[in-house]
Coordinates of N, CA, C and O in Angstrom, one line a residue:
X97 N 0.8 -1.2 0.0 CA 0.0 0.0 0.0 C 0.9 1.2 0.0 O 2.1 1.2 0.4
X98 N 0.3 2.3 -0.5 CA 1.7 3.2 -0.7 C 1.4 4.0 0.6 O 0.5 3.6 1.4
X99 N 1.9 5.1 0.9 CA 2.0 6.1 1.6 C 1.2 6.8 1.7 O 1.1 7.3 2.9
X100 N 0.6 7.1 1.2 CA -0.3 8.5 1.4 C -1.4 7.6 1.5 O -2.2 7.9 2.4
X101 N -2.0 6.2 0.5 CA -3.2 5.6 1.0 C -3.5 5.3 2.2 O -4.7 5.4 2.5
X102 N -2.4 4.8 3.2 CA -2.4 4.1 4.4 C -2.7 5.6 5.5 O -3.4 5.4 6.4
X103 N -2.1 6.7 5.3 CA -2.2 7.8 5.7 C -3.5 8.0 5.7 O -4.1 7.7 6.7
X104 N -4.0 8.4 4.7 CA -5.8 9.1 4.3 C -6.4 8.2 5.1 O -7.4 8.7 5.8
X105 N -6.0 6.4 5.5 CA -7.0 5.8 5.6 C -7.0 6.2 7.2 O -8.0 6.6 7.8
X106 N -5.6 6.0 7.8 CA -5.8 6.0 9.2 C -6.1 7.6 9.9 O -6.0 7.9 11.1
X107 N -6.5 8.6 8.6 CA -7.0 9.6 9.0 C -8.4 9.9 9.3 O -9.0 10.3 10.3
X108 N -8.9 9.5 7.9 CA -10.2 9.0 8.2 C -11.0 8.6 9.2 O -12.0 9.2 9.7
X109 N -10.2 7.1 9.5 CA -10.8 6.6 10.4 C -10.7 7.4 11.5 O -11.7 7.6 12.2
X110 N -9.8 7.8 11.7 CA -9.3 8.7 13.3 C -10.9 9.6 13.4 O -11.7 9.6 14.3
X111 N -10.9 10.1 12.4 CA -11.9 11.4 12.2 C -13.5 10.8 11.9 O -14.6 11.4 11.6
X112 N -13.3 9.7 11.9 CA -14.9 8.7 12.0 C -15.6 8.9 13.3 O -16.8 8.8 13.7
X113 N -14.2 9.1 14.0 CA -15.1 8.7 15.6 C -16.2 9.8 15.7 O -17.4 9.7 15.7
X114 N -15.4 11.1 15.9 CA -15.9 12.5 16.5 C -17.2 12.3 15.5 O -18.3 12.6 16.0
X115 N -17.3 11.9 14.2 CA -18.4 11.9 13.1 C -19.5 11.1 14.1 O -20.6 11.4 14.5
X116 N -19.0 10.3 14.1 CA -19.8 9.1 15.3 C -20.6 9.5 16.3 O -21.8 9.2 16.3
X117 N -20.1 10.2 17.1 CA -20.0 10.9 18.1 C -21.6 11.9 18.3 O -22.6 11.8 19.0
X118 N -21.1 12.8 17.3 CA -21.7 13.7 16.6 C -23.3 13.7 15.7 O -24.2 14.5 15.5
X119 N -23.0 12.4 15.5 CA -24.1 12.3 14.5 C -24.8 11.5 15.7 O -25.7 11.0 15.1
X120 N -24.9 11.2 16.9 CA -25.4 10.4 18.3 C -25.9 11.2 19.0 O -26.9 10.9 19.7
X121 N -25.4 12.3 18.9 CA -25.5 13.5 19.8 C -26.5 14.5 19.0 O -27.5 14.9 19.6
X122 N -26.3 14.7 17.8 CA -27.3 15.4 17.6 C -28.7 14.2 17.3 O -29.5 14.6 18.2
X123 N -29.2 13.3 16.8 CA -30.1 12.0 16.5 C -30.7 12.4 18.1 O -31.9 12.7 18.2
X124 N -30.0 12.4 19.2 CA -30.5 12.5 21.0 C -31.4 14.1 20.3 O -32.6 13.9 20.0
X125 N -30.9 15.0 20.1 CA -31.3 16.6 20.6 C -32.5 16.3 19.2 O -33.6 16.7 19.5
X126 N -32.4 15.7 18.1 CA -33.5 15.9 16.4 C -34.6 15.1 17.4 O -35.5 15.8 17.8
X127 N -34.6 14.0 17.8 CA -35.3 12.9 18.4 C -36.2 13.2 19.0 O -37.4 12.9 18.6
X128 N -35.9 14.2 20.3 CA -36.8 14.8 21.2 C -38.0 16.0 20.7 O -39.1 16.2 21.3
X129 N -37.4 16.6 19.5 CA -38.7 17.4 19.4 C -40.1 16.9 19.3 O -41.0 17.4 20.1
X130 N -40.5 15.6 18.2 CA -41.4 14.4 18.3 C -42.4 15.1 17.0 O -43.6 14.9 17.1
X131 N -41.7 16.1 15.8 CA -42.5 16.4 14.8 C -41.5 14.6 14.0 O -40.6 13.8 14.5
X132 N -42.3 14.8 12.6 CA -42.0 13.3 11.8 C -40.7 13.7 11.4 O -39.8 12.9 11.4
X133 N -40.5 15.2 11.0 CA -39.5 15.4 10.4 C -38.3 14.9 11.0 O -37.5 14.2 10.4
X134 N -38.3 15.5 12.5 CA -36.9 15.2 13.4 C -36.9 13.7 14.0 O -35.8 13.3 14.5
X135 N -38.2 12.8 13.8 CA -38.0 11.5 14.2 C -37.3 10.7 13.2 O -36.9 9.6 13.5
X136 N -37.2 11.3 11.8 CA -36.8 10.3 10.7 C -35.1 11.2 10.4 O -34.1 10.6 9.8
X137 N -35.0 12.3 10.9 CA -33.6 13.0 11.1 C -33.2 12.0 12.2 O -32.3 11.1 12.0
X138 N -33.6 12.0 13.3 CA -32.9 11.0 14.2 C -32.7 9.7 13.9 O -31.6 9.2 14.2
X139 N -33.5 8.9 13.2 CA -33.5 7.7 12.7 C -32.0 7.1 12.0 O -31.2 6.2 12.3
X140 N -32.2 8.7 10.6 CA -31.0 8.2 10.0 C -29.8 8.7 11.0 O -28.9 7.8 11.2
X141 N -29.7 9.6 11.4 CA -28.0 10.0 12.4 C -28.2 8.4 13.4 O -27.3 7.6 13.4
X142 N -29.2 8.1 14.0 CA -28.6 7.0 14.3 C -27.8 5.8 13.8 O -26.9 5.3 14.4
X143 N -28.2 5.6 12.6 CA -27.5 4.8 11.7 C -26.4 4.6 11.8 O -25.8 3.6 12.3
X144 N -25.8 5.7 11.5 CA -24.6 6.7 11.5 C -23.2 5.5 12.2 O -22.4 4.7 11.6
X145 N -23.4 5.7 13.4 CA -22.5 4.9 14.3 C -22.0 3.5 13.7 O -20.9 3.2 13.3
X146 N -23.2 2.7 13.7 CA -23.6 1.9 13.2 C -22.2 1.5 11.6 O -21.1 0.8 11.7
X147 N -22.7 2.2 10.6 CA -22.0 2.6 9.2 C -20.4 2.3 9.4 O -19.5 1.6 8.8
X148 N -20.5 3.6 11.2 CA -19.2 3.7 11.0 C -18.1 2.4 11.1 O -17.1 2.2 10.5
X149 N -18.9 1.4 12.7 CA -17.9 0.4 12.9 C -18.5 -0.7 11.6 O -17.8 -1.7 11.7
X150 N -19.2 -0.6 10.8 CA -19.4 -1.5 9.6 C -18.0 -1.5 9.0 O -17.3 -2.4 9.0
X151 N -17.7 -0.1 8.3 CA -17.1 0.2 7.6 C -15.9 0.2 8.2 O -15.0 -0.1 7.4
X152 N -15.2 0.6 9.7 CA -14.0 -0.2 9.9 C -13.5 -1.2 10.1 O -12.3 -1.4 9.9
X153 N -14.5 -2.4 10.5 CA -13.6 -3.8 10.1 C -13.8 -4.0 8.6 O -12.9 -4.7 8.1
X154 N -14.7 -3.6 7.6 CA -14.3 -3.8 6.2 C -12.9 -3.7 5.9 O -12.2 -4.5 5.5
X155 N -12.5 -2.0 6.3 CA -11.5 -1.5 5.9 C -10.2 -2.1 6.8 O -9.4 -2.6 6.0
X156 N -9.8 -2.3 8.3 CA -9.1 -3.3 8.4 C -9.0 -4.8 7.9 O -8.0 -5.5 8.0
X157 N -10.4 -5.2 7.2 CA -10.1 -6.5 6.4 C -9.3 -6.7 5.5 O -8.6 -7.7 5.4
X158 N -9.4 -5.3 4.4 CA -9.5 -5.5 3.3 C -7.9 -4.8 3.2 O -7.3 -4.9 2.1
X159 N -7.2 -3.9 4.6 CA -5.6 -3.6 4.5 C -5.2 -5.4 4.6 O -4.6 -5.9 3.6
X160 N -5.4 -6.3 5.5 CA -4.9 -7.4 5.9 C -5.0 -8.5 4.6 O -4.6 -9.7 4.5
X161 N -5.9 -7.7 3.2 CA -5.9 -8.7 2.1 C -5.0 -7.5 1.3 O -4.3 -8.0 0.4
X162 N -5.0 -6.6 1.3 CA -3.9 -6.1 0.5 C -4.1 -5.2 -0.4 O -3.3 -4.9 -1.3
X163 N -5.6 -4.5 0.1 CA -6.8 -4.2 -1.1 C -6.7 -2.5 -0.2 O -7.6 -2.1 0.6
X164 N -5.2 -1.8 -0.7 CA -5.2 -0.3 0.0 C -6.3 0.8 -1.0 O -6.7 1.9 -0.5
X165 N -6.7 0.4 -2.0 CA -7.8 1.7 -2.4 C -9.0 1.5 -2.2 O -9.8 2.5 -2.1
X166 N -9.4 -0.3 -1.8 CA -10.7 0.0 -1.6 C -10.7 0.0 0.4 O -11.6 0.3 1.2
X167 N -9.4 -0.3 0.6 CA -9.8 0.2 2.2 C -9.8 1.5 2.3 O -10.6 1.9 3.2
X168 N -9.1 2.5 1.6 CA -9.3 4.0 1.6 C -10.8 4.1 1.2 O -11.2 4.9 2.1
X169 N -11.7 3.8 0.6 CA -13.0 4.0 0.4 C -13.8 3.4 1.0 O -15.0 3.7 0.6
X170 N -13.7 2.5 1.9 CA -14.4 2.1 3.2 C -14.4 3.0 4.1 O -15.4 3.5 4.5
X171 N -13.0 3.3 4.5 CA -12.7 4.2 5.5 C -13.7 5.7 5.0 O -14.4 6.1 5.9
X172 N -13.8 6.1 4.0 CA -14.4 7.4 3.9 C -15.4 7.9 3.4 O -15.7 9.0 3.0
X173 N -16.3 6.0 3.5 CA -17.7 5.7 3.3 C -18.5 6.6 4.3 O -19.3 7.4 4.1
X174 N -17.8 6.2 5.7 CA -19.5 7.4 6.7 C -19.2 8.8 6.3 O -19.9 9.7 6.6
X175 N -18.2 9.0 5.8 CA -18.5 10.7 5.4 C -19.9 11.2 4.4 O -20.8 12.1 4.4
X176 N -19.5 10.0 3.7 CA -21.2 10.3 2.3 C -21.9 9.8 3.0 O -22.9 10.4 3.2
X177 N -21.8 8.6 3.7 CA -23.5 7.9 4.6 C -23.8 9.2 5.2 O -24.9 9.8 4.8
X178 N -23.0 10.0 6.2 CA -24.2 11.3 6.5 C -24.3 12.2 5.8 O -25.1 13.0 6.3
X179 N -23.8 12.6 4.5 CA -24.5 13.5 3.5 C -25.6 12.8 3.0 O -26.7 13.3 3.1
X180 N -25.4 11.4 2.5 CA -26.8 10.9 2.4 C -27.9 10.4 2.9 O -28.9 10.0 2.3
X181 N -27.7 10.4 4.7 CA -29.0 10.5 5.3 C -29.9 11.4 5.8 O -31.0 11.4 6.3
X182 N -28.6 12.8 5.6 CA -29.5 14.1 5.4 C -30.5 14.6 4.6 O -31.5 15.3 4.7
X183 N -29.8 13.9 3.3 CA -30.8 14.3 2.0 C -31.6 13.5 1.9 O -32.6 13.6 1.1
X184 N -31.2 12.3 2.6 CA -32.9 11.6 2.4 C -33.4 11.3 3.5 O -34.0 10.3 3.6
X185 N -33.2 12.0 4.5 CA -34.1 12.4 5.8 C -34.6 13.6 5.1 O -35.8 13.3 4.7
X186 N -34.3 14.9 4.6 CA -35.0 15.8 3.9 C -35.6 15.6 3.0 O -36.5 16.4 2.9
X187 N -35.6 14.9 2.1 CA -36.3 14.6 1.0 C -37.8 13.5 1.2 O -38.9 13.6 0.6
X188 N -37.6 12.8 2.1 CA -38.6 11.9 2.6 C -39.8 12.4 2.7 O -39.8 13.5 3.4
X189 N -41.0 11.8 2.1 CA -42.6 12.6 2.0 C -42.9 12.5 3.7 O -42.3 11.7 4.5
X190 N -43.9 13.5 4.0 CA -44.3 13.3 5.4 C -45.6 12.4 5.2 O -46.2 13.0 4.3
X191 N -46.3 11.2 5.6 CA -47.3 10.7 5.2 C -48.6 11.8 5.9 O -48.7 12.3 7.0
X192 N -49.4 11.8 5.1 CA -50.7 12.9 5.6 C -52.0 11.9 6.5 O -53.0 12.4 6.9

C-alpha cells in the first residue's frame, strides 16, 4: 500500500469517531422534538455509528488482504452515509 493511502486511511478513520460521536449526539437533541420530520432525522443520524464500525472492520479486512484503495473507500464511506441521510431524511414525504 503506498504512503499516502495508508495515511488518508488511518486519518479518516481517526476522524470517524468525533463523526460518530456527533451524528449520536445530535439523532439524541432531532429525536426529542417528536414532529415526523426530526424523528426520521434521528432515525437516520442513528444509523450513522452503526455505518461507521461496519465500515471499519471492512476496511481493516481488506488492509490485511492487500486491497489499499478500496480500504481508503471504506474508510471514507461514513463521510457520504451522512451527506446521504441528510438528504434523504429531507427529501422523505411526510405521510398525511
Amino acid at each position: 500500500m503506498q504512503t499516502w493511502m495508508g495515511l488518508g486511511r488511518v486519518v479518516l478513520l481517526v476522524l470517524g469517531v468525533p463523526l460518530a460521536v456527533f451524528a449520536f449526539v445530535l439523532a439524541i437533541f432531532a429525536g426529542g422534538e417528536g414532529s415526523p420530520e426530526a424523528q426520521r432525522m434521528a432515525v437516520a443520524l442513528l444509523t450513522v455509528p452503526v455505518a461507521y464500525l461496519i465500515c471499519l472492520m471492512v476496511s481493516v479486512w481488506l488492509v490485511s488482504r492487500r486491497k489499499g484503495g478500496s480500504a481508503l473507500a471504506a474508510a471514507a464511506f461514513p463521510f457520504l452515509y451522512v451527506l446521504i441521510a441528510f438528504v434523504v431524511a429531507a427529501a422523505w414525504p411526510t405521510p398525511s
